[in-house]
Coordinates of N, CA, C and O in Angstrom, one line a residue:
M24 N 92.1 123.1 102.1 CA 92.5 122.8 100.9 C 93.0 121.7 100.4 O 93.9 120.9 101.0
E25 N 92.6 121.0 99.4 CA 92.9 119.6 98.9 C 94.7 119.8 98.3 O 94.6 120.7 97.5
E26 N 95.3 118.8 98.5 CA 96.5 118.8 98.1 C 96.6 118.4 96.6 O 96.0 117.3 96.2
S27 N 97.4 119.1 96.0 CA 97.6 118.9 94.4 C 98.1 117.5 94.2 O 98.9 116.9 94.8
P28 N 97.5 116.8 93.2 CA 98.3 115.5 92.9 C 99.6 115.6 92.3 O 100.6 114.5 92.4
T29 N 100.1 116.9 91.7 CA 101.3 117.0 91.5 C 102.1 118.1 92.2 O 102.3 119.4 91.3
P30 N 102.3 118.1 93.2 CA 103.0 119.6 94.1 C 104.4 119.5 93.5 O 104.6 120.9 93.7
V31 N 105.1 118.8 93.3 CA 106.5 119.2 92.4 C 106.4 119.9 91.4 O 106.8 121.0 91.0
L32 N 105.3 119.6 90.5 CA 105.2 120.3 89.2 C 104.3 121.9 89.7 O 104.8 122.8 89.0
D33 N 103.5 121.8 90.4 CA 102.9 123.1 90.8 C 104.0 124.2 91.2 O 104.0 125.2 90.9
V34 N 105.1 123.5 91.9 CA 106.3 124.5 92.4 C 107.1 124.5 91.3 O 107.6 125.8 90.9
L35 N 107.8 123.6 90.5 CA 109.0 123.6 89.7 C 108.6 123.7 88.3 O 109.6 124.3 87.8
L36 N 107.3 123.7 87.9 CA 107.2 123.9 86.6 C 106.9 125.4 86.3 O 106.2 125.7 85.4
H37 N 107.5 126.1 86.8 CA 107.7 127.5 86.4 C 109.2 127.7 86.0 O 110.1 127.6 86.8
P38 N 109.3 128.5 84.7 CA 110.7 128.7 84.4 C 111.5 129.4 85.4 O 112.6 129.1 85.4
I39 N 111.1 130.7 86.0 CA 112.2 131.4 86.9 C 112.3 130.4 87.9 O 113.5 130.4 88.6
R40 N 111.3 129.6 88.7 CA 111.7 128.9 89.9 C 112.6 127.9 89.3 O 113.4 127.6 90.3
W41 N 112.5 127.2 88.3 CA 113.4 126.3 87.8 C 114.8 126.8 87.7 O 115.7 126.0 88.1
R42 N 114.9 128.1 87.1 CA 116.4 128.5 87.1 C 117.0 128.8 88.3 O 118.0 128.6 88.5
I43 N 116.1 129.3 89.5 CA 116.6 129.5 90.8 C 117.1 128.1 91.3 O 118.3 128.3 91.6
V44 N 116.3 127.2 91.1 CA 116.8 125.8 91.5 C 118.1 125.4 91.0 O 118.9 124.9 91.6
Q45 N 118.1 125.6 89.6 CA 119.4 125.2 89.0 C 120.7 126.1 89.3 O 121.7 125.6 89.5
R46 N 120.5 127.2 89.8 CA 121.6 128.2 90.3 C 122.0 127.8 91.7 O 123.0 127.9 92.2
V47 N 121.0 127.1 92.7 CA 121.3 126.9 93.9 C 121.8 125.5 93.9 O 122.5 125.1 94.9
L48 N 121.5 124.5 92.9 CA 121.8 123.2 92.9 C 123.5 123.1 93.3 O 124.2 123.6 92.8
G49 N 123.6 122.2 94.5 CA 124.9 122.0 94.9 C 125.7 122.9 95.5 O 126.9 122.7 95.8
R50 N 125.1 124.2 96.0 CA 125.8 125.1 96.6 C 124.9 125.8 97.4 O 123.6 125.9 97.4
E51 N 125.6 126.8 98.4 CA 124.8 127.7 99.2 C 125.0 129.0 98.3 O 126.0 129.6 98.0
V52 N 123.7 129.7 98.3 CA 124.0 131.1 97.4 C 123.0 132.1 98.3 O 122.1 131.8 99.1
T53 N 123.4 133.4 98.3 CA 122.6 134.4 98.7 C 121.7 134.9 97.5 O 121.5 134.6 96.5
T54 N 120.6 135.8 98.2 CA 119.7 136.3 97.1 C 120.2 137.4 96.1 O 120.1 137.5 95.2
T55 N 121.5 137.9 96.7 CA 122.5 138.8 95.8 C 123.0 138.2 94.8 O 123.1 138.4 93.8
D56 N 123.4 136.7 95.2 CA 124.0 135.8 94.1 C 123.2 135.7 93.1 O 123.4 135.8 91.9
L57 N 121.9 135.3 93.5 CA 120.8 135.1 92.5 C 120.4 136.0 91.6 O 120.3 136.1 90.4
K58 N 120.4 137.6 92.1 CA 120.3 138.6 91.3 C 121.3 138.7 90.3 O 121.0 139.1 89.2
R59 N 122.6 138.5 90.5 CA 123.8 138.5 89.9 C 123.4 137.4 88.9 O 123.7 137.8 87.7
D60 N 123.2 136.1 89.0 CA 123.2 135.2 88.3 C 121.8 135.1 87.2 O 122.1 134.5 86.2
L61 N 120.9 136.0 87.7 CA 119.6 136.0 86.8 C 119.5 137.6 86.6 O 118.3 138.1 87.1
P62 N 120.1 138.2 85.8 CA 119.9 139.7 85.8 C 118.7 140.0 84.9 O 118.2 141.3 85.1
D63 N 118.0 139.0 84.2 CA 116.9 139.5 83.6 C 115.7 139.1 84.3 O 114.8 139.6 83.8
V64 N 115.8 138.6 85.7 CA 114.6 138.6 86.4 C 114.7 139.8 87.5 O 115.6 140.2 88.3
P65 N 113.3 140.5 87.2 CA 113.4 141.8 88.2 C 113.5 141.3 89.7 O 113.0 140.0 90.0
A66 N 114.0 142.1 90.5 CA 114.2 141.6 92.0 C 112.9 141.3 92.6 O 113.1 140.2 93.5
T67 N 111.8 142.0 92.6 CA 110.8 141.7 93.3 C 110.1 140.3 92.7 O 109.5 139.5 93.7
T68 N 110.2 140.2 91.4 CA 109.7 138.7 91.0 C 110.8 137.7 91.4 O 110.2 136.4 92.1
L69 N 112.0 137.7 91.7 CA 113.0 136.7 92.0 C 112.6 136.5 93.4 O 112.5 135.4 94.0
Y70 N 112.4 137.5 94.3 CA 112.1 137.5 95.9 C 111.0 136.7 96.1 O 110.7 135.7 96.8
R71 N 109.6 136.8 95.1 CA 108.4 136.2 95.3 C 108.7 134.8 95.1 O 108.2 134.0 95.8
H72 N 109.6 134.5 93.9 CA 109.8 133.0 93.7 C 110.7 132.2 94.5 O 110.6 131.1 94.8
V73 N 111.7 133.0 95.1 CA 112.4 132.3 96.3 C 111.4 132.0 97.5 O 111.8 131.1 98.0
A74 N 110.7 133.0 97.9 CA 109.7 132.7 98.9 C 108.9 131.5 98.6 O 108.5 130.7 99.5
A75 N 108.5 131.4 97.4 CA 107.6 130.1 96.9 C 108.1 129.0 97.2 O 108.0 127.9 97.5
L76 N 109.7 128.8 96.8 CA 110.6 127.8 96.9 C 110.7 127.4 98.4 O 110.8 126.4 98.9
I77 N 111.1 128.3 99.3 CA 111.2 128.2 100.7 C 109.9 127.6 101.5 O 110.0 126.4 101.8
D78 N 108.7 128.3 100.9 CA 107.4 127.7 101.4 C 107.2 126.3 100.9 O 106.5 125.4 102.0
A79 N 107.6 126.2 99.9 CA 107.2 124.7 99.6 C 108.3 123.6 100.1 O 108.1 122.4 99.8
G80 N 109.4 124.2 100.8 CA 110.5 123.3 101.5 C 111.5 122.8 100.2 O 112.4 121.9 100.6
Y81 N 111.6 123.5 99.1 CA 112.7 123.1 98.6 C 113.8 124.0 98.6 O 115.1 123.3 98.5
L82 N 113.7 125.3 98.9 CA 115.0 126.0 99.4 C 114.8 126.1 101.2 O 113.8 126.1 101.7
T83 N 116.2 126.2 101.8 CA 116.3 126.2 103.2 C 117.0 127.4 103.6 O 118.1 127.6 102.6
V84 N 116.7 128.4 104.3 CA 117.5 129.4 104.6 C 118.3 129.0 105.6 O 118.2 128.5 106.8
V85 N 119.8 128.9 105.3 CA 120.9 128.3 106.2 C 121.5 129.2 107.1 O 122.3 128.9 108.0
R86 N 121.4 130.7 106.8 CA 122.2 131.6 107.4 C 121.4 133.0 106.8 O 120.9 133.0 106.1
E87 N 121.5 133.7 108.1 CA 120.8 135.2 107.8 C 122.1 136.0 108.6 O 122.5 135.7 109.5
R88 N 122.1 137.1 107.7 CA 122.9 138.4 108.5 C 122.5 139.7 108.2 O 121.8 140.1 106.9
K89 N 122.8 140.7 109.0 CA 122.2 141.8 108.7 C 123.4 142.6 107.8 O 124.4 142.7 108.3
I90 N 122.9 143.4 106.8 CA 123.7 144.2 106.1 C 123.0 145.6 105.7 O 121.8 145.5 105.2
R91 N 123.4 146.4 106.2 CA 122.6 148.0 106.0 C 121.2 148.0 106.5 O 120.6 148.4 105.5
G92 N 120.9 147.4 107.5 CA 119.4 147.4 107.8 C 118.6 146.4 107.1 O 117.3 146.3 107.4
T93 N 119.2 145.6 106.3 CA 118.4 144.5 105.6 C 118.9 143.1 106.2 O 120.2 143.3 106.4
T94 N 118.2 142.1 105.8 CA 118.8 140.8 106.1 C 119.0 140.1 104.9 O 118.1 139.8 104.1
E95 N 120.3 139.6 104.7 CA 120.6 138.8 103.8 C 120.4 137.4 104.2 O 121.1 136.9 105.0
R96 N 119.9 136.5 103.3 CA 119.6 135.1 103.4 C 120.6 134.4 102.4 O 120.5 134.5 101.4
T97 N 121.4 133.3 103.3 CA 121.7 132.3 102.5 C 121.0 131.1 102.3 O 120.5 130.7 103.1
L98 N 120.9 130.5 101.1 CA 120.1 129.6 100.8 C 120.7 128.3 100.4 O 121.8 128.5 99.6
S99 N 120.1 126.9 100.5 CA 120.7 125.7 100.2 C 119.2 125.0 99.7 O 118.3 125.5 99.9
L100 N 119.7 123.7 98.9 CA 118.6 123.3 98.3 C 118.8 121.8 98.6 O 120.0 121.3 98.5
D101 N 117.8 121.0 99.0 CA 117.8 119.5 99.1 C 117.9 118.9 97.9 O 116.8 118.6 97.3
Q102 N 119.2 118.5 97.3 CA 119.2 117.9 96.1 C 118.5 116.6 95.9 O 118.2 116.2 95.0
T103 N 118.1 116.0 97.2 CA 117.3 114.7 96.9 C 115.8 114.8 96.7 O 115.3 113.9 96.3
K104 N 115.3 116.0 96.9 CA 114.1 116.4 96.8 C 113.7 116.9 95.3 O 112.4 116.7 94.8
V105 N 114.6 117.8 94.7 CA 114.3 118.4 93.5 C 114.4 117.6 92.4 O 115.5 116.8 92.2
G106 N 113.4 117.6 91.6 CA 113.3 117.1 90.4 C 113.1 115.4 90.5 O 112.8 114.7 89.6
R107 N 112.9 115.0 91.7 CA 112.3 113.7 92.1 C 110.9 113.6 92.0 O 110.1 114.3 92.8
I108 N 110.2 112.9 91.1 CA 108.8 113.0 91.0 C 108.6 111.3 91.3 O 108.9 110.5 90.7
D109 N 108.1 111.2 92.4 CA 107.5 109.6 92.8 C 106.5 109.3 91.8 O 105.9 109.8 91.1
E110 N 106.2 107.9 92.0 CA 105.3 107.2 91.1 C 104.0 107.8 91.2 O 103.1 107.7 90.2
R111 N 103.5 108.0 92.3 CA 102.1 108.4 92.7 C 101.8 109.5 91.8 O 101.0 110.0 91.0
E112 N 102.9 110.6 91.9 CA 103.0 112.0 91.3 C 103.0 111.8 89.7 O 102.3 112.5 89.1
A113 N 103.8 111.0 89.4 CA 104.1 110.7 87.7 C 102.8 110.1 87.1 O 102.3 110.6 86.0
R114 N 102.0 109.2 88.0 CA 100.9 108.8 87.5 C 99.6 109.8 87.3 O 98.8 109.7 86.6
A115 N 99.7 110.9 88.2 CA 98.7 112.0 88.4 C 99.2 112.8 87.1 O 98.2 113.8 86.8
M116 N 100.3 113.0 86.6 CA 100.5 114.1 85.5 C 99.9 113.4 84.3 O 99.8 112.5 83.8
T117 N 99.6 114.6 83.4 CA 99.1 114.4 82.2 C 100.4 114.2 81.3 O 101.4 114.7 81.7
P118 N 100.1 113.7 80.2 CA 101.2 113.6 79.0 C 101.7 114.8 78.9 O 103.0 115.0 78.7
D119 N 100.9 116.0 78.4 CA 101.4 117.5 78.4 C 102.1 117.7 79.6 O 103.3 118.6 79.2
Q120 N 101.8 117.7 80.9 CA 103.1 117.8 81.9 C 103.9 117.0 81.8 O 105.1 117.8 82.2
H121 N 104.0 115.8 81.7 CA 105.7 115.2 81.3 C 106.4 115.9 80.4 O 107.5 116.0 80.4
R122 N 105.7 116.1 78.8 CA 106.2 116.7 78.1 C 106.9 118.3 78.6 O 108.0 118.6 78.2
Q123 N 106.1 118.9 79.4 CA 106.6 120.3 79.6 C 107.7 120.2 80.8 O 108.7 121.0 80.4
A124 N 107.7 119.3 81.5 CA 108.8 119.1 82.5 C 110.1 118.5 81.7 O 111.2 119.1 82.1
F125 N 109.7 117.7 80.8 CA 111.0 117.2 80.2 C 111.7 118.2 79.2 O 112.9 118.4 79.1
L126 N 110.7 118.9 78.4 CA 111.4 120.0 77.7 C 112.1 121.0 78.7 O 113.0 121.8 77.9
M127 N 111.5 121.5 79.6 CA 112.1 122.3 80.5 C 113.5 122.0 80.8 O 114.4 122.8 80.7
M128 N 113.6 120.9 81.3 CA 114.8 120.4 81.5 C 115.9 120.3 80.4 O 117.0 120.6 80.7
L129 N 115.3 119.7 79.4 CA 116.3 120.0 78.2 C 116.6 121.4 77.7 O 117.9 121.5 77.5
T130 N 115.7 122.2 77.8 CA 116.1 123.6 77.5 C 117.0 124.2 78.6 O 118.0 124.8 78.1
R131 N 117.1 124.0 79.8 CA 118.0 124.5 80.7 C 119.3 123.7 80.4 O 120.3 124.4 80.6
L132 N 119.2 122.3 80.1 CA 120.3 121.7 79.7 C 121.3 122.3 78.7 O 122.4 122.6 78.9
A133 N 120.5 122.7 77.6 CA 121.1 123.3 76.4 C 121.5 124.7 76.7 O 122.7 125.1 76.3
A134 N 120.7 125.5 77.6 CA 121.2 126.8 78.0 C 122.5 127.0 78.7 O 123.4 127.7 78.7
D135 N 122.7 125.8 79.8 CA 123.8 125.8 80.3 C 125.1 125.2 79.8 O 126.2 125.7 79.9
F136 N 124.6 124.4 78.8 CA 125.8 123.8 77.8 C 126.3 125.3 77.3 O 127.7 125.5 77.0
D137 N 125.4 126.0 76.5 CA 126.0 127.3 75.7 C 126.6 128.0 76.5 O 127.6 128.7 76.1
R138 N 126.2 128.4 77.7 CA 126.9 129.1 78.7 C 128.2 128.7 78.8 O 129.4 129.5 79.0
V139 N 128.6 127.5 79.0 CA 129.9 126.8 79.2 C 130.8 127.0 78.0 O 131.9 127.6 78.0
V140 N 130.1 126.7 76.9 CA 131.0 126.9 75.7 C 131.2 128.3 75.4 O 132.5 128.6 75.0
E141 N 130.5 129.3 75.7 CA 130.8 130.7 75.4 C 131.5 131.3 76.4 O 132.0 132.3 76.3
S142 N 131.7 130.6 77.6 CA 132.3 131.3 78.7 C 133.9 131.4 78.3 O 134.6 132.1 79.1
G143 N 134.6 130.7 77.4 CA 135.8 130.4 77.1 C 136.5 129.2 78.2 O 137.7 129.3 78.2
D144 N 135.8 128.8 79.0 CA 136.2 128.0 79.9 C 136.0 126.5 79.7 O 136.5 125.6 80.4
L145 N 135.6 126.2 78.5 CA 135.5 124.7 78.0 C 136.6 124.0 77.8 O 136.7 122.9 78.6
Y146 N 137.7 124.2 77.5 CA 138.9 123.6 76.9 C 139.8 123.0 78.2 O 140.3 122.2 78.5
P147 N 139.7 124.4 79.1 CA 140.4 124.0 80.6 C 139.7 123.0 81.3 O 140.3 122.3 82.0
R148 N 138.6 122.7 81.2 CA 137.8 121.8 82.1 C 137.1 120.6 81.2 O 136.0 120.2 81.6
I149 N 137.7 120.5 79.9 CA 137.0 119.5 79.1 C 137.1 118.1 79.7 O 136.1 117.4 79.5
H150 N 137.9 117.8 80.6 CA 137.8 116.4 81.4 C 136.4 116.5 82.4 O 136.1 115.4 82.6
Q151 N 135.9 117.5 82.4 CA 134.7 117.6 83.3 C 133.1 117.4 82.5 O 132.4 117.4 82.7
L152 N 133.6 117.3 81.2 CA 132.3 117.4 80.1 C 132.2 116.0 79.6 O 133.2 115.3 79.3
G153 N 131.1 115.6 79.4 CA 130.7 114.1 79.0 C 129.1 114.4 78.4 O 128.3 114.8 79.3
Y154 N 129.0 113.6 77.5 CA 127.6 113.4 77.1 C 127.5 112.1 76.2 O 128.4 111.8 75.5
S155 N 126.6 111.3 76.8 CA 126.4 110.0 76.1 C 125.3 109.3 76.2 O 124.2 109.8 77.0
Q156 N 124.8 108.2 75.7 CA 123.6 107.6 75.9 C 123.8 106.2 75.7 O 124.6 105.6 75.1
L157 N 123.2 105.4 76.7 CA 123.4 103.9 76.9 C 121.9 103.2 77.1 O 121.0 103.8 77.3
A158 N 121.9 101.9 76.6 CA 120.8 101.1 76.8 C 121.0 100.0 77.9 O 121.9 99.4 77.8
L159 N 120.2 100.2 78.7 CA 120.4 99.2 80.0 C 119.2 98.3 79.8 O 118.1 98.7 79.3
Y160 N 119.3 97.2 80.3 CA 118.4 96.2 80.4 C 117.9 95.8 81.8 O 118.6 95.3 82.5
L161 N 116.8 96.5 82.2 CA 116.4 96.4 83.7 C 114.9 96.1 84.2 O 113.9 96.4 83.3
S162 N 114.7 95.2 85.0 CA 113.3 94.8 85.3 C 112.9 96.0 86.5 O 113.8 96.8 86.9
S163 N 111.7 96.0 86.8 CA 111.3 97.2 87.9 C 112.2 97.0 89.1 O 112.9 98.0 89.5
D164 N 112.5 95.8 89.7 CA 113.4 95.6 90.6 C 114.7 96.0 90.3 O 115.4 96.6 91.1
D165 N 115.3 95.7 89.3 CA 116.6 96.2 88.9 C 116.6 98.0 88.8 O 117.6 98.3 89.2
M166 N 115.6 98.5 88.3 CA 115.6 100.0 88.3 C 115.5 100.7 89.6 O 116.5 101.4 89.9
A167 N 115.0 100.0 90.5 CA 115.0 100.4 91.9 C 116.4 100.2 92.5 O 116.9 101.1 93.3
A168 N 117.0 99.2 92.3 CA 118.4 98.8 92.8 C 119.3 99.9 92.2 O 120.1 100.3 93.0
F169 N 119.1 100.0 90.8 CA 119.9 100.8 90.0 C 120.1 102.3 90.8 O 121.0 102.8 91.0
R170 N 118.8 102.7 91.0 CA 118.7 104.1 91.5 C 119.2 104.2 92.7 O 119.8 105.2 93.2
S171 N 118.9 103.1 93.7 CA 119.5 103.4 95.0 C 121.1 103.2 95.2 O 121.7 104.1 95.8
G172 N 121.5 102.3 94.3 CA 123.1 102.2 94.3 C 123.7 103.5 93.6 O 124.6 104.0 94.0
F173 N 122.9 104.0 92.6 CA 123.5 105.5 91.9 C 123.5 106.4 93.1 O 124.4 107.1 93.2
A174 N 122.3 106.5 93.9 CA 122.1 107.8 94.9 C 123.3 107.3 96.2 O 123.9 108.3 96.4
E175 N 123.7 106.2 96.3 CA 124.7 105.8 97.4 C 126.1 106.2 96.7 O 126.8 106.6 97.3
L176 N 126.2 106.0 95.4 CA 127.5 106.4 94.7 C 127.9 107.9 94.7 O 128.8 108.3 94.9
I177 N 126.8 108.6 94.4 CA 126.9 109.9 94.2 C 126.9 110.7 95.8 O 127.3 112.1 95.5
E178 N 126.3 110.4 96.6 CA 126.1 111.3 97.9 C 127.4 111.6 98.5 O 127.1 113.0 98.8
P179 N 128.5 110.9 98.3 CA 129.6 111.8 98.9 C 130.3 112.8 98.1 O 130.8 113.8 98.6
Y180 N 129.7 113.3 96.8 CA 130.0 114.2 95.8 C 128.9 115.4 95.9 O 129.0 116.3 95.2
L181 N 128.0 115.3 96.8 CA 126.8 116.3 96.4 C 127.2 117.5 97.5 O 126.7 118.4 97.2
A182 N 128.1 117.6 98.4 CA 128.5 118.7 99.3 C 129.6 119.5 98.5 O 130.3 119.0 98.1
E183 N 129.5 120.8 98.5 CA 130.5 121.9 98.0 C 131.6 121.6 99.1 O 131.5 121.8 100.4
S184 N 132.7 121.7 98.6 CA 133.9 121.8 99.4 C 135.0 122.3 98.6 O 135.2 122.2 97.6
P185 N 136.2 122.9 99.3 CA 137.3 123.6 98.8 C 137.9 122.8 97.9 O 138.1 121.5 98.2
G186 N 138.5 123.3 96.6 CA 139.2 122.5 96.0 C 138.7 121.7 95.0 O 139.2 121.1 94.2
K187 N 137.2 121.9 94.9 CA 136.5 120.9 93.9 C 135.4 121.9 93.1 O 135.1 122.9 94.0
D188 N 135.6 121.6 91.9 CA 134.7 122.4 91.1 C 133.3 121.8 91.0 O 132.8 120.5 91.2
R189 N 132.3 122.6 90.8 CA 130.9 122.2 90.8 C 130.6 121.8 89.3 O 131.0 122.4 88.1
V190 N 130.2 120.4 89.1 CA 129.8 119.9 87.8 C 128.5 119.6 88.0 O 127.9 118.7 88.7
V191 N 127.6 119.9 87.1 CA 126.2 119.3 87.0 C 126.2 118.1 86.2 O 126.3 118.3 84.9
L192 N 125.5 117.2 86.9 CA 125.3 115.9 86.1 C 123.8 115.9 85.6 O 122.9 116.0 86.8
S193 N 123.1 115.8 84.8 CA 121.9 115.6 84.4 C 121.7 114.3 83.6 O 122.6 113.7 82.8
M194 N 120.5 113.4 84.2 CA 120.5 112.1 83.6 C 119.0 112.1 83.3 O 118.1 112.7 84.0
F195 N 118.7 111.1 82.2 CA 117.4 110.8 82.1 C 117.3 109.3 81.7 O 118.2 108.6 81.3
S196 N 116.1 108.8 82.2 CA 116.0 107.6 81.9 C 114.5 107.2 81.2 O 113.4 107.9 81.6
L197 N 114.4 106.8 80.2 CA 113.3 106.7 79.1 C 113.1 105.2 78.9 O 114.0 104.5 78.2
P198 N 111.8 104.7 79.1 CA 111.6 103.3 78.6 C 111.6 103.2 77.2 O 111.1 104.2 76.3
D199 N 112.4 102.5 76.4 CA 112.3 102.2 75.0 C 111.0 101.3 74.7 O 110.8 100.3 75.1
S200 N 110.5 101.8 73.5 CA 109.2 101.0 72.8 C 109.8 100.0 72.1 O 110.8 100.0 71.5

């Protein structure tokens, strides 16, 4: 079978799989946690999409334990892999696929923001909220160096640890015309 020119999109451009990835992002969760976090997704559908993400290498089973005759799996996500579209894949995408990926990200971002605002937890954690837009002036080499430096900067903060809150950082870079 020939490899798809857009393997990231083949896996991640499904709304349920994208929601699963967002829930696992930056932490370890069980399928029970996912069922609680995504109550509108039927269990069989959830398990099928979790299996697809495991098969594609996005989710990793980090632990298994037996509970009443069934096996509970604890999952994690390689944050460096998800949402990263290399140049070869980006060039293989159609304009509509780029729109779909971008709009899905914006939709999830808006839903996450609404969830925080409605939770009643906004003001005690207001110091963790931020939204802004900047204009940077970068050559292709500058952009590569910026991405590398940014990855190095955030790497120490990617692992869950006691006493630290989970804060989701979303960033976009768009060429200005």
